[in-house]
Amino acid sequence: AQSVTQLGSHVSVSEGALVLLRCNYSSSVPPYLFWYVQYPNQGLQLLLKYTSAATLVKGINGFEAEFKKSETSFHLTKPSAHMSDAAEYFCAVRPYGNNRLAFGKGNQVVVIP
Amino acid sequence: DAGVIQSPRHEVTEMGQEVTLRCKPISGHDYLFWYRQTMMRGLELLIYFNNNVPIDDSGMPEDRFSAKMPNASFSTLKIQPSEPRDSAVYFCASSLEGSNTEAFFGQGTRLTVV
């Protein structure tokens, strides 16, 4: 089955510093890819998605992600972290022609003042 | 639309009891997903439906778990009998047709089995 790998369960970043969360997928055929955010005691909310229209995807709250086929990656970035970015972030994959939606293990982001 | 609605938000039950979790997807959505979230295992896909028909239930842990979707606006996840290791947050999500579409999540049901 298609899967995504997120390394480093906990990520600490200083306020104002770059946020970088890595996501790699396992597939020879590029799937559709998503980043979700989960705030405490809430459901998951879509940040952005890759659907092959453009390799650089901009999402909400200043986040963006770049799809790189050669690296089978879809890393999430934000130039300057804000305290409100403290949350858990999930990368998800939905294979082309298949509607199964599977998630990575997630990254818990802590923002240090 | 009010989004995906799950009930109850919290459930505490004793080991051996039957537990039923409920979900109302977004109107017009063709797909419904049930996930379980724990610290140890992360977010696991249990089962998903397309037009009320179960498509993939390979993630259902064991026979104690069952899920139904009797119509387009309602789904249940039942655990019978419940065990302490079933304690987790259970999420329901729905989406439109097409693997390029995102899923919308409910607020989850936090289940505690004592």
mmCIF file of N, CA and C in Angstrom, chain B residues 2-3 5 9 13 15 29 32 36 43 45-47 55-56 60 69 83-85 92-93 97-98 100 113:
data_model
loop_
_atom_site.group_PDB
_atom_site.id
_atom_site.type_symbol
_atom_site.label_atom_id
_atom_site.label_comp_id
_atom_site.label_asym_id
_atom_site.label_seq_id
_atom_site.Cartn_x
_atom_site.Cartn_y
_atom_site.Cartn_z
ATOM 1 N N ALA B 2 -22.723 22.004 8.173
ATOM 2 C CA ALA B 2 -22.123 22.034 9.508
ATOM 3 C C ALA B 2 -20.833 21.248 9.585
ATOM 4 N N GLY B 3 -20.432 20.611 8.518
ATOM 5 C CA GLY B 3 -19.231 19.792 8.565
ATOM 6 C C GLY B 3 -19.570 18.377 8.997
ATOM 7 N N ILE B 5 -20.101 15.562 11.538
ATOM 8 C CA ILE B 5 -20.555 15.581 12.928
ATOM 9 C C ILE B 5 -20.405 14.203 13.543
ATOM 10 N N ARG B 9 -18.858 13.127 21.874
ATOM 11 C CA ARG B 9 -17.503 13.677 21.861
ATOM 12 C C ARG B 9 -16.599 12.916 22.821
ATOM 13 N N THR B 13 -16.520 3.962 29.208
ATOM 14 C CA THR B 13 -17.288 2.739 29.368
ATOM 15 C C THR B 13 -16.454 1.692 30.082
ATOM 16 N N MET B 15 -14.955 -2.106 30.589
ATOM 17 C CA MET B 15 -14.501 -3.237 29.786
ATOM 18 C C MET B 15 -15.638 -4.244 29.631
ATOM 19 N N HIS B 29 -21.122 14.102 -0.013
ATOM 20 C CA HIS B 29 -19.837 13.411 -0.079
ATOM 21 C C HIS B 29 -20.048 11.920 -0.339
ATOM 22 N N LEU B 32 -16.593 7.939 3.014
ATOM 23 C CA LEU B 32 -16.556 8.108 4.457
ATOM 24 C C LEU B 32 -15.461 7.220 5.007
ATOM 25 N N ARG B 36 -8.536 5.737 13.728
ATOM 26 C CA ARG B 36 -8.268 5.659 15.158
ATOM 27 C C ARG B 36 -6.920 6.334 15.408
ATOM 28 N N LEU B 43 -2.234 7.786 13.468
ATOM 29 C CA LEU B 43 -3.569 7.837 12.859
ATOM 30 C C LEU B 43 -3.718 6.645 11.912
ATOM 31 N N LEU B 45 -6.062 4.131 9.538
ATOM 32 C CA LEU B 45 -7.307 3.985 8.787
ATOM 33 C C LEU B 45 -7.922 2.641 9.135
ATOM 34 N N LEU B 46 -9.142 2.662 9.633
ATOM 35 C CA LEU B 46 -9.816 1.418 10.008
ATOM 36 C C LEU B 46 -10.613 0.858 8.837
ATOM 37 N N ILE B 47 -11.427 1.706 8.224
ATOM 38 C CA ILE B 47 -12.313 1.273 7.154
ATOM 39 C C ILE B 47 -12.755 2.491 6.374
ATOM 40 N N ILE B 55 -15.380 -0.476 1.249
ATOM 41 C CA ILE B 55 -14.411 -0.749 0.186
ATOM 42 C C ILE B 55 -13.176 -1.453 0.734
ATOM 43 N N ASP B 56 -12.708 -0.998 1.884
ATOM 44 C CA ASP B 56 -11.478 -1.548 2.438
ATOM 45 C C ASP B 56 -11.600 -1.547 3.953
ATOM 46 N N MET B 60 -9.380 -2.735 10.199
ATOM 47 C CA MET B 60 -10.191 -3.058 11.379
ATOM 48 C C MET B 60 -9.412 -4.059 12.222
ATOM 49 N N MET B 69 -22.864 1.580 7.264
ATOM 50 C CA MET B 69 -23.320 2.843 6.698
ATOM 51 C C MET B 69 -24.668 2.569 6.043
ATOM 52 N N GLU B 83 -12.443 -3.238 25.124
ATOM 53 C CA GLU B 83 -11.303 -3.567 25.977
ATOM 54 C C GLU B 83 -10.511 -2.289 26.245
ATOM 55 N N PRO B 84 -9.749 -2.242 27.334
ATOM 56 C CA PRO B 84 -8.959 -1.033 27.644
ATOM 57 C C PRO B 84 -8.057 -0.587 26.502
ATOM 58 N N ARG B 85 -7.522 -1.540 25.740
ATOM 59 C CA ARG B 85 -6.625 -1.166 24.633
ATOM 60 C C ARG B 85 -7.356 -0.490 23.471
ATOM 61 N N CYS B 92 -13.995 10.394 12.237
ATOM 62 C CA CYS B 92 -14.720 10.137 11.008
ATOM 63 C C CYS B 92 -14.372 11.270 10.039
ATOM 64 N N ALA B 93 -14.256 10.937 8.761
ATOM 65 C CA ALA B 93 -13.967 11.955 7.745
ATOM 66 C C ALA B 93 -14.764 11.625 6.493
ATOM 67 N N GLU B 97 -15.910 12.399 -4.468
ATOM 68 C CA GLU B 97 -15.284 11.441 -5.372
ATOM 69 C C GLU B 97 -14.004 12.048 -5.946
ATOM 70 N N GLY B 98 -12.983 11.205 -6.139
ATOM 71 C CA GLY B 98 -11.746 11.684 -6.745
ATOM 72 C C GLY B 98 -10.610 11.664 -5.771
ATOM 73 N N ASN B 100 -7.971 13.204 -5.852
ATOM 74 C CA ASN B 100 -7.319 14.493 -5.668
ATOM 75 C C ASN B 100 -8.100 15.407 -4.725
ATOM 76 N N VAL B 113 -11.902 3.198 27.852
ATOM 77 C CA VAL B 113 -12.446 1.939 28.356
ATOM 78 C C VAL B 113 -11.715 1.586 29.647
#
